[in-house]
mmCIF file of C-alpha atoms in Angstrom:
data_model
loop_
_atom_site.group_PDB
_atom_site.id
_atom_site.type_symbol
_atom_site.label_atom_id
_atom_site.label_comp_id
_atom_site.label_asym_id
_atom_site.label_seq_id
_atom_site.Cartn_x
_atom_site.Cartn_y
_atom_site.Cartn_z
ATOM 1 C CA MET D 1 116.369 94.785 45.045
ATOM 2 C CA PRO D 2 115.705 95.898 41.547
ATOM 3 C CA ASN D 3 116.599 99.118 40.046
ATOM 4 C CA ILE D 4 113.886 99.670 37.385
ATOM 5 C CA PHE D 5 114.702 102.511 35.013
ATOM 6 C CA PRO D 6 113.269 101.578 31.531
ATOM 7 C CA SER D 7 114.471 103.163 28.321
ATOM 8 C CA GLN D 8 112.723 106.334 27.255
ATOM 9 C CA ALA D 9 111.345 107.486 23.865
ATOM 10 C CA LYS D 10 111.073 111.327 23.598
ATOM 11 C CA VAL D 11 109.968 113.743 20.959
ATOM 12 C CA SER D 12 112.719 116.100 19.689
ATOM 13 C CA PRO D 13 112.810 119.047 20.198
ATOM 14 C CA SER D 14 111.634 118.859 23.744
ATOM 15 C CA PHE D 15 112.371 120.004 27.250
ATOM 16 C CA SER D 16 113.120 117.628 30.099
ATOM 17 C CA GLU D 17 112.434 118.966 33.613
ATOM 18 C CA PRO D 18 115.494 118.230 35.814
ATOM 19 C CA ASP D 19 113.475 118.058 39.086
ATOM 20 C CA LEU D 20 111.989 114.821 40.151
ATOM 21 C CA ILE D 21 108.470 113.928 41.355
ATOM 22 C CA VAL D 22 109.514 111.986 44.467
ATOM 23 C CA THR D 23 107.239 109.731 46.425
ATOM 24 C CA TYR D 24 106.735 111.188 49.900
ATOM 25 C CA ALA D 25 105.972 109.397 53.123
ATOM 26 C CA GLN D 26 104.761 110.871 56.393
ATOM 27 C CA ALA D 27 107.442 112.354 58.523
ATOM 28 C CA SER D 28 106.318 110.674 61.845
ATOM 29 C CA GLY D 29 106.333 112.617 65.035
ATOM 30 C CA ALA D 30 106.296 109.464 67.153
ATOM 31 C CA PHE D 31 109.807 109.967 68.366
ATOM 32 C CA ALA D 32 108.672 113.153 70.243
ATOM 33 C CA ALA D 33 107.537 110.718 72.941
ATOM 34 C CA LEU D 34 111.213 110.216 73.832
ATOM 35 C CA PRO D 35 113.369 112.581 75.795
ATOM 36 C CA GLY D 36 115.206 114.830 73.346
ATOM 37 C CA GLY D 37 112.994 113.315 70.538
ATOM 38 C CA LYS D 38 115.521 110.508 69.821
ATOM 39 C CA PRO D 39 116.747 107.092 71.086
ATOM 40 C CA ARG D 40 119.515 106.909 73.665
ATOM 41 C CA VAL D 41 122.745 106.063 71.728
ATOM 42 C CA LYS D 42 124.319 104.074 74.482
ATOM 43 C CA ILE D 43 124.386 100.308 73.606
ATOM 44 C CA GLY D 44 127.000 98.410 71.617
ATOM 45 C CA SER D 45 126.490 96.721 68.362
ATOM 46 C CA THR D 46 126.557 93.264 69.962
ATOM 47 C CA ASP D 47 124.483 94.030 73.054
ATOM 48 C CA LEU D 48 121.494 91.729 73.149
ATOM 49 C CA TYR D 49 119.713 93.126 76.146
ATOM 50 C CA VAL D 50 119.365 96.426 78.095
ATOM 51 C CA TYR D 51 119.008 96.420 81.802
ATOM 52 C CA ILE D 52 117.933 99.175 84.115
ATOM 53 C CA ASN D 53 118.338 99.050 87.892
ATOM 54 C CA ALA D 54 115.595 100.457 90.212
ATOM 55 C CA LEU D 55 115.585 101.362 93.820
ATOM 56 C CA ASP D 56 112.528 101.426 96.096
ATOM 57 C CA LEU D 57 112.366 102.382 99.793
ATOM 58 C CA ARG D 58 110.048 102.062 102.688
ATOM 59 C CA THR D 59 111.109 103.926 105.887
ATOM 60 C CA ASP D 60 109.613 103.102 109.297
ATOM 61 C CA THR D 61 110.001 105.456 112.152
ATOM 62 C CA GLN D 62 109.166 105.390 115.890
ATOM 63 C CA SER D 63 107.235 108.232 117.568
ATOM 64 C CA SER D 64 106.967 108.531 121.304
ATOM 65 C CA GLN D 65 107.587 110.990 124.151
ATOM 66 C CA ALA D 66 110.243 108.838 125.671
ATOM 67 C CA ALA D 67 113.284 107.595 123.750
ATOM 68 C CA PRO D 68 112.583 104.094 122.476
ATOM 69 C CA ASN D 69 115.236 101.391 122.531
ATOM 70 C CA PHE D 70 114.017 99.269 119.593
ATOM 71 C CA LEU D 71 113.931 101.309 116.470
ATOM 72 C CA PRO D 72 112.699 100.453 113.007
ATOM 73 C CA SER D 73 114.765 101.205 109.897
ATOM 74 C CA ALA D 74 114.483 101.977 106.239
ATOM 75 C CA THR D 75 114.014 99.117 103.773
ATOM 76 C CA LEU D 76 115.782 99.554 100.472
ATOM 77 C CA VAL D 77 114.779 97.158 97.655
ATOM 78 C CA GLY D 78 116.784 96.851 94.529
ATOM 79 C CA THR D 79 115.179 95.394 91.370
ATOM 80 C CA TYR D 80 116.163 95.504 87.660
ATOM 81 C CA TYR D 81 114.197 95.497 84.430
ATOM 82 C CA SER D 82 115.311 94.437 80.924
ATOM 83 C CA THR D 83 114.352 94.591 77.268
ATOM 84 C CA PRO D 84 115.862 92.851 74.234
ATOM 85 C CA THR D 85 117.584 94.583 71.346
ATOM 86 C CA TYR D 86 117.061 93.734 67.659
ATOM 87 C CA LEU D 87 119.352 94.228 64.611
ATOM 88 C CA ILE D 88 117.604 95.965 61.672
ATOM 89 C CA ARG D 89 119.399 95.325 58.298
ATOM 90 C CA THR D 90 118.676 96.061 54.637
ATOM 91 C CA ARG D 91 120.663 95.713 51.415
ATOM 92 C CA ALA D 92 121.060 97.574 48.083
ATOM 93 C CA GLN D 93 122.912 96.273 45.047
ATOM 94 C CA TRP D 94 123.858 97.973 41.754
ATOM 95 C CA ASP D 95 126.396 98.033 38.993
ATOM 96 C CA HIS D 96 127.504 100.610 36.380
ATOM 97 C CA HIS D 97 124.676 99.633 34.056
ATOM 98 C CA ASP D 98 122.118 100.522 36.785
ATOM 99 C CA THR D 99 123.959 103.707 37.452
ATOM 100 C CA ALA D 100 123.916 104.787 33.809
ATOM 101 C CA ALA D 101 120.159 103.830 33.413
ATOM 102 C CA ALA D 102 119.285 105.867 36.555
ATOM 103 C CA ALA D 103 121.226 108.866 35.229
ATOM 104 C CA ASN D 104 118.860 109.066 32.266
ATOM 105 C CA TYR D 105 116.213 109.874 34.870
ATOM 106 C CA SER D 106 118.437 112.505 36.583
ATOM 107 C CA VAL D 107 118.912 110.070 39.550
ATOM 108 C CA SER D 108 122.096 109.468 41.366
ATOM 109 C CA LEU D 109 121.551 105.801 42.102
ATOM 110 C CA PRO D 110 124.041 105.442 45.087
ATOM 111 C CA HIS D 111 122.479 108.435 46.780
ATOM 112 C CA ALA D 112 118.900 107.286 46.080
ATOM 113 C CA GLN D 113 119.589 103.754 47.430
ATOM 114 C CA ASP D 114 121.330 105.259 50.548
ATOM 115 C CA LEU D 115 118.259 107.377 51.365
ATOM 116 C CA ALA D 116 115.938 104.465 50.676
ATOM 117 C CA GLN D 117 117.722 102.212 52.986
ATOM 118 C CA ARG D 118 117.799 104.779 55.765
ATOM 119 C CA GLN D 119 114.079 105.429 55.363
ATOM 120 C CA GLY D 120 113.267 101.724 55.572
ATOM 121 C CA ILE D 121 115.289 101.432 58.858
ATOM 122 C CA PHE D 122 113.777 104.593 60.313
ATOM 123 C CA GLN D 123 110.277 103.392 59.552
ATOM 124 C CA GLN D 124 111.075 100.003 61.139
ATOM 125 C CA MET D 125 112.258 101.968 64.259
ATOM 126 C CA ARG D 126 108.995 103.889 64.385
ATOM 127 C CA THR D 127 107.108 100.555 64.342
ATOM 128 C CA ALA D 128 109.326 99.211 67.119
ATOM 129 C CA LEU D 129 108.826 102.490 69.203
ATOM 130 C CA LEU D 130 105.035 102.356 69.049
ATOM 131 C CA TYR D 131 104.182 98.661 68.708
ATOM 132 C CA GLY D 132 107.387 96.773 69.573
ATOM 133 C CA PHE D 133 109.042 93.839 67.815
ATOM 134 C CA ASN D 134 107.315 91.345 70.113
ATOM 135 C CA PRO D 135 104.097 93.087 71.376
ATOM 136 C CA ALA D 136 103.126 90.049 73.464
ATOM 137 C CA ASN D 137 106.135 90.806 75.729
ATOM 138 C CA GLY D 138 104.969 94.358 76.426
ATOM 139 C CA GLU D 139 107.246 95.925 73.895
ATOM 140 C CA GLY D 140 106.358 99.150 72.368
ATOM 141 C CA LEU D 141 104.648 102.220 73.938
ATOM 142 C CA LEU D 142 101.054 101.026 73.007
ATOM 143 C CA ASN D 143 101.666 97.757 74.842
ATOM 144 C CA THR D 144 103.202 99.230 78.012
ATOM 145 C CA VAL D 145 102.181 97.237 81.061
ATOM 146 C CA GLY D 146 100.494 99.590 83.532
ATOM 147 C CA ALA D 147 99.829 102.474 81.108
ATOM 148 C CA THR D 148 96.504 104.221 81.436
ATOM 149 C CA ALA D 149 94.055 103.203 78.744
ATOM 150 C CA VAL D 150 91.018 105.445 78.239
ATOM 151 C CA THR D 151 88.150 105.343 75.631
ATOM 152 C CA LEU D 152 86.555 108.719 74.739
ATOM 153 C CA PRO D 153 83.327 108.966 76.676
ATOM 154 C CA PRO D 154 80.136 110.542 75.143
ATOM 155 C CA ASP D 155 80.005 114.344 75.365
ATOM 156 C CA PRO D 156 77.039 116.036 77.058
ATOM 157 C CA TYR D 157 74.986 115.629 74.042
ATOM 158 C CA GLY D 158 75.761 111.936 73.523
ATOM 159 C CA ASN D 159 78.279 112.184 70.715
ATOM 160 C CA ASP D 160 81.250 109.877 71.110
ATOM 161 C CA ALA D 161 83.231 110.465 67.788
ATOM 162 C CA VAL D 162 85.848 112.874 66.846
ATOM 163 C CA THR D 163 83.874 114.301 63.860
ATOM 164 C CA THR D 164 80.791 115.012 65.983
ATOM 165 C CA TYR D 165 82.153 115.652 69.533
ATOM 166 C CA ASP D 166 81.432 118.948 71.134
ATOM 167 C CA ASN D 167 84.643 120.957 70.768
ATOM 168 C CA GLY D 168 84.427 122.574 74.178
ATOM 169 C CA ALA D 169 83.756 119.236 75.860
ATOM 170 C CA MET D 170 86.765 117.727 74.006
ATOM 171 C CA SER D 171 89.121 120.382 75.293
ATOM 172 C CA LEU D 172 87.899 119.696 78.870
ATOM 173 C CA PHE D 173 88.369 115.922 78.302
ATOM 174 C CA LEU D 174 92.004 116.360 77.197
ATOM 175 C CA LEU D 175 92.759 118.704 80.043
ATOM 176 C CA GLY D 176 91.309 116.140 82.385
ATOM 177 C CA GLN D 177 93.733 113.604 80.976
ATOM 178 C CA ALA D 178 96.578 115.996 81.577
ATOM 179 C CA VAL D 179 95.471 116.425 85.207
ATOM 180 C CA ALA D 180 95.267 112.733 85.753
ATOM 181 C CA MET D 181 98.772 112.023 84.352
ATOM 182 C CA LYS D 182 100.360 114.846 86.371
ATOM 183 C CA THR D 183 98.562 113.598 89.446
ATOM 184 C CA LEU D 184 99.780 109.964 89.034
ATOM 185 C CA MET D 185 103.400 111.209 88.883
ATOM 186 C CA PHE D 186 103.205 113.926 91.525
ATOM 187 C CA GLN D 187 104.039 116.569 88.818
ATOM 188 C CA SER D 188 102.384 119.497 90.522
ATOM 189 C CA GLY D 189 103.388 122.273 92.893
ATOM 190 C CA GLY D 190 106.790 123.951 93.367
ATOM 191 C CA ASN D 191 108.499 124.916 90.237
ATOM 192 C CA ILE D 192 107.466 121.855 88.176
ATOM 193 C CA LYS D 193 106.807 122.551 84.492
ATOM 194 C CA ASN D 194 106.108 119.643 82.114
ATOM 195 C CA LYS D 195 106.149 119.142 78.373
ATOM 196 C CA ILE D 196 103.044 117.209 77.483
ATOM 197 C CA VAL D 197 103.124 115.455 74.086
ATOM 198 C CA PHE D 198 100.124 114.193 72.103
ATOM 199 C CA ILE D 199 100.772 111.859 69.104
ATOM 200 C CA SER D 200 97.746 111.029 66.940
ATOM 201 C CA PRO D 201 96.656 110.330 63.413
ATOM 202 C CA GLN D 202 96.437 113.491 61.284
ATOM 203 C CA ARG D 203 92.736 113.414 60.968
ATOM 204 C CA VAL D 204 92.181 113.467 64.706
ATOM 205 C CA PHE D 205 94.277 116.452 65.959
ATOM 206 C CA LEU D 206 94.191 118.316 62.745
ATOM 207 C CA GLN D 207 90.408 118.422 63.386
ATOM 208 C CA PHE D 208 91.150 119.805 66.940
ATOM 209 C CA GLN D 209 93.815 122.284 65.711
ATOM 210 C CA LEU D 210 92.163 123.658 62.602
ATOM 211 C CA GLN D 211 88.494 122.877 62.377
ATOM 212 C CA GLY D 212 87.106 122.431 65.924
ATOM 213 C CA ILE D 213 86.222 126.008 66.951
ATOM 214 C CA VAL D 214 84.730 125.972 70.407
ATOM 215 C CA GLN D 215 81.001 126.686 69.950
ATOM 216 C CA VAL D 216 79.273 129.732 71.369
ATOM 217 C CA THR D 217 76.503 128.701 73.821
ATOM 218 C CA ALA D 218 74.225 130.495 76.372
ATOM 219 C CA TYR D 219 77.117 130.681 78.841
ATOM 220 C CA GLN D 220 80.707 131.639 78.480
ATOM 221 C CA ARG D 221 83.138 128.933 77.446
ATOM 222 C CA PRO D 222 86.914 129.322 77.203
ATOM 223 C CA GLY D 223 87.772 130.330 73.639
ATOM 224 C CA ALA D 224 84.133 130.213 72.449
ATOM 225 C CA GLY D 225 83.823 131.539 68.918
ATOM 226 C CA THR D 226 87.508 132.083 68.407
ATOM 227 C CA SER D 227 89.760 129.219 69.637
ATOM 228 C CA THR D 228 89.942 125.567 68.492
ATOM 229 C CA THR D 229 89.938 122.724 70.852
ATOM 230 C CA ALA D 230 93.795 122.507 70.611
ATOM 231 C CA GLN D 231 94.271 126.196 71.246
ATOM 232 C CA VAL D 232 92.127 125.950 74.461
ATOM 233 C CA VAL D 233 94.173 123.025 75.667
ATOM 234 C CA GLN D 234 97.409 124.662 74.908
ATOM 235 C CA ASN D 235 96.584 128.135 76.344
ATOM 236 C CA VAL D 236 95.195 126.706 79.616
ATOM 237 C CA LEU D 237 98.207 124.490 80.242
ATOM 238 C CA LEU D 238 100.612 127.317 79.114
ATOM 239 C CA GLU D 239 99.089 129.555 81.721
ATOM 240 C CA SER D 240 99.792 127.011 84.324
ATOM 241 C CA GLY D 241 103.368 126.684 83.236
ATOM 242 C CA ASP D 242 103.210 123.550 81.052
ATOM 243 C CA GLU D 243 104.046 123.208 77.354
ATOM 244 C CA VAL D 244 101.997 121.148 74.851
ATOM 245 C CA GLU D 245 103.220 119.657 71.582
ATOM 246 C CA TRP D 246 101.059 117.986 68.856
ATOM 247 C CA HIS D 247 102.683 115.333 66.615
ATOM 248 C CA TYR D 248 101.190 112.954 63.988
ATOM 249 C CA ASP D 249 101.547 109.330 62.994
ATOM 250 C CA ASP D 250 98.934 107.828 60.738
ATOM 251 C CA THR D 251 99.901 104.230 61.710
ATOM 252 C CA LEU D 252 97.878 104.886 64.881
ATOM 253 C CA ILE D 253 94.628 104.744 62.764
ATOM 254 C CA GLY D 254 92.643 101.718 63.881
ATOM 255 C CA LYS D 255 95.159 100.838 66.684
ATOM 256 C CA GLY D 256 92.864 101.850 69.513
ATOM 257 C CA ALA D 257 90.381 99.608 71.406
ATOM 258 C CA GLY D 258 87.846 98.033 69.138
ATOM 259 C CA GLY D 259 89.501 99.379 65.944
ATOM 260 C CA THR D 260 89.275 103.031 66.976
ATOM 261 C CA ASP D 261 92.106 105.549 66.502
ATOM 262 C CA ALA D 262 94.793 105.560 69.114
ATOM 263 C CA VAL D 263 96.133 108.807 70.621
ATOM 264 C CA VAL D 264 99.350 108.578 72.742
ATOM 265 C CA MET D 265 99.608 111.149 75.466
ATOM 266 C CA THR D 266 102.886 111.372 77.429
ATOM 267 C CA ILE D 267 105.260 113.484 79.484
ATOM 268 C CA PRO D 268 108.635 112.487 78.000
ATOM 269 C CA GLU D 269 110.592 113.629 81.077
ATOM 270 C CA VAL D 270 109.412 114.117 84.668
ATOM 271 C CA GLU D 271 110.674 116.671 87.089
ATOM 272 C CA VAL D 272 111.811 115.645 90.611
ATOM 273 C CA PRO D 273 109.112 116.835 93.004
ATOM 274 C CA THR D 274 110.794 119.106 95.495
ATOM 275 C CA ILE D 275 110.089 122.107 97.682
ATOM 276 C CA PRO D 276 112.386 124.279 99.853
ATOM 277 C CA GLY D 277 112.806 123.290 103.539
ATOM 278 C CA ILE D 278 111.062 120.175 104.640
ATOM 279 C CA ASN D 279 110.874 117.895 101.645
ATOM 280 C CA THR D 280 108.724 114.708 101.912
ATOM 281 C CA ASN D 281 110.422 113.619 98.638
ATOM 282 C CA GLU D 282 113.929 113.929 100.072
ATOM 283 C CA PHE D 283 114.963 110.480 98.717
ATOM 284 C CA GLY D 284 114.110 111.832 95.181
ATOM 285 C CA SER D 285 117.526 113.588 95.135
ATOM 286 C CA MET D 286 119.272 110.219 95.029
ATOM 287 C CA SER D 287 121.633 110.058 92.111
ATOM 288 C CA PRO D 288 122.272 108.884 89.508
ATOM 289 C CA SER D 289 118.612 108.708 88.457
ATOM 290 C CA MET D 290 116.693 108.698 85.209
ATOM 291 C CA LYS D 291 113.850 111.239 84.622
ATOM 292 C CA ALA D 292 112.764 109.573 81.289
ATOM 293 C CA VAL D 293 109.191 108.163 81.086
ATOM 294 C CA SER D 294 109.905 106.234 77.887
ATOM 295 C CA VAL D 295 113.162 105.146 76.307
ATOM 296 C CA MET D 296 114.449 103.509 73.170
ATOM 297 C CA TYR D 297 118.150 102.406 72.777
ATOM 298 C CA ALA D 298 120.332 102.481 69.667
ATOM 299 C CA ASP D 299 123.952 101.553 69.002
ATOM 300 C CA MET D 300 124.474 104.457 66.623
ATOM 301 C CA ALA D 301 122.786 107.742 65.868
ATOM 302 C CA ALA D 302 122.402 106.616 62.138
ATOM 303 C CA PRO D 303 122.578 103.349 60.363
ATOM 304 C CA MET D 304 126.055 101.896 59.598
ATOM 305 C CA LYS D 305 126.866 101.564 55.879
ATOM 306 C CA ILE D 306 128.854 98.555 54.782
ATOM 307 C CA PRO D 307 129.733 98.677 51.016
ATOM 308 C CA THR D 308 131.284 95.552 49.444
ATOM 309 C CA PRO D 309 132.297 94.920 45.790
ATOM 310 C CA VAL D 310 130.646 91.853 44.272
ATOM 311 C CA PRO D 311 132.278 89.388 41.710
ATOM 312 C CA ASP D 312 130.204 90.614 38.717
ATOM 313 C CA GLY D 313 131.551 94.133 38.941
ATOM 314 C CA GLY D 314 128.821 95.659 41.045
ATOM 315 C CA ILE D 315 128.469 97.080 44.623
ATOM 316 C CA THR D 316 126.349 95.717 47.417
ATOM 317 C CA GLU D 317 125.721 97.911 50.383
ATOM 318 C CA VAL D 318 124.270 96.798 53.727
ATOM 319 C CA GLN D 319 122.906 99.211 56.243
ATOM 320 C CA GLU D 320 122.206 98.202 59.770
ATOM 321 C CA LEU D 321 121.287 99.542 63.139
ATOM 322 C CA ARG D 322 120.616 97.790 66.509
ATOM 323 C CA VAL D 323 117.770 99.157 68.588
ATOM 324 C CA SER D 324 115.419 98.230 71.349
ATOM 325 C CA SER D 325 111.727 98.516 71.193
ATOM 326 C CA GLY D 326 109.904 101.478 72.812
ATOM 327 C CA TRP D 327 110.102 100.959 76.507
ATOM 328 C CA GLY D 328 107.661 102.628 78.920
ATOM 329 C CA ILE D 329 109.749 102.560 82.186
ATOM 330 C CA ARG D 330 107.305 104.882 83.960
ATOM 331 C CA PRO D 331 103.904 103.651 82.812
ATOM 332 C CA GLN D 332 102.104 106.312 84.912
ATOM 333 C CA GLY D 333 103.352 108.785 82.226
ATOM 334 C CA ILE D 334 101.742 107.069 79.372
ATOM 335 C CA THR D 335 98.062 107.372 78.420
ATOM 336 C CA ILE D 336 96.501 105.687 75.378
ATOM 337 C CA ILE D 337 93.290 107.289 74.336
ATOM 338 C CA SER D 338 90.979 105.382 71.990
ATOM 339 C CA MET D 339 88.896 107.736 69.835
ATOM 340 C CA PRO D 340 86.317 106.624 67.434
ATOM 341 C CA TYR D 341 86.779 108.853 64.307
ATOM 342 C CA GLN D 342 83.212 108.710 62.987
ATOM 343 C CA PRO D 343 79.974 107.603 64.632
ATOM 344 C CA SER D 344 79.276 103.895 64.338
#
């Protein structure tokens, strides 16, 4: 890992600005798909697999006017699921000559290398969350077996791309996906309130948030002339008790069906369906139970730093973190929407 800080030739007298022009990368919102917005820090540094137990039931009953003698019973079936973990590692190396050269650029080399290594590990975690280390094994949220996959249909005027789609029709389409997801997981009625998260490339939902004003037509449309597509979706769901969050990750560009942009829609945590009195989901109160729709595991909240002196007088520092891929354990709560950005 080279530290390239070439010598400088400056005119004197002169002024050197102490602040740096730093290369920025996108701060991905992909981890908002996880409960709490972060991995579950539960595994050990040597754990190679994560296992989750599941419990299913089928209860038979007998109904008759007379008391029957042969009674059916409940069938409880235990299963378990697993996913592998992977160790992410990176290295930095420098000596006092590198430190002195970096200082000429107002750079603290140990601090810069520390941040650079952390960023590399975090970006690899984002890739694992969305796409998995081994996609063929169903790892990563976009490869979740059983997740709902939808391609943006044409609007009433025949447009099928983000840049030309009718803004009112787009809001109705997105609300329809929210209805379908809540229906699949029985997240309606009672006091259930969900947080619905959308993760998309910037160019998709920034269009919905800032530019896509719902058009005025011959009949009244929600938000016509004043609200954007995103505002209509947010306001309608908010009035029904749900919360909406929009997050961005540009690696989703081209990751949809046929090279379209992918939009991930999910409810990070479900609520247990329940009502007072007679509850046909009584078994849902079984504990312990997990409400997460998607999970990712890590052995530490931040990468471990392992500094070691080297024989030539320098320092080598390794950073590492063990994580699983993104794991959709409730595929009904994940919808992958493929949206063409521009007309073909």
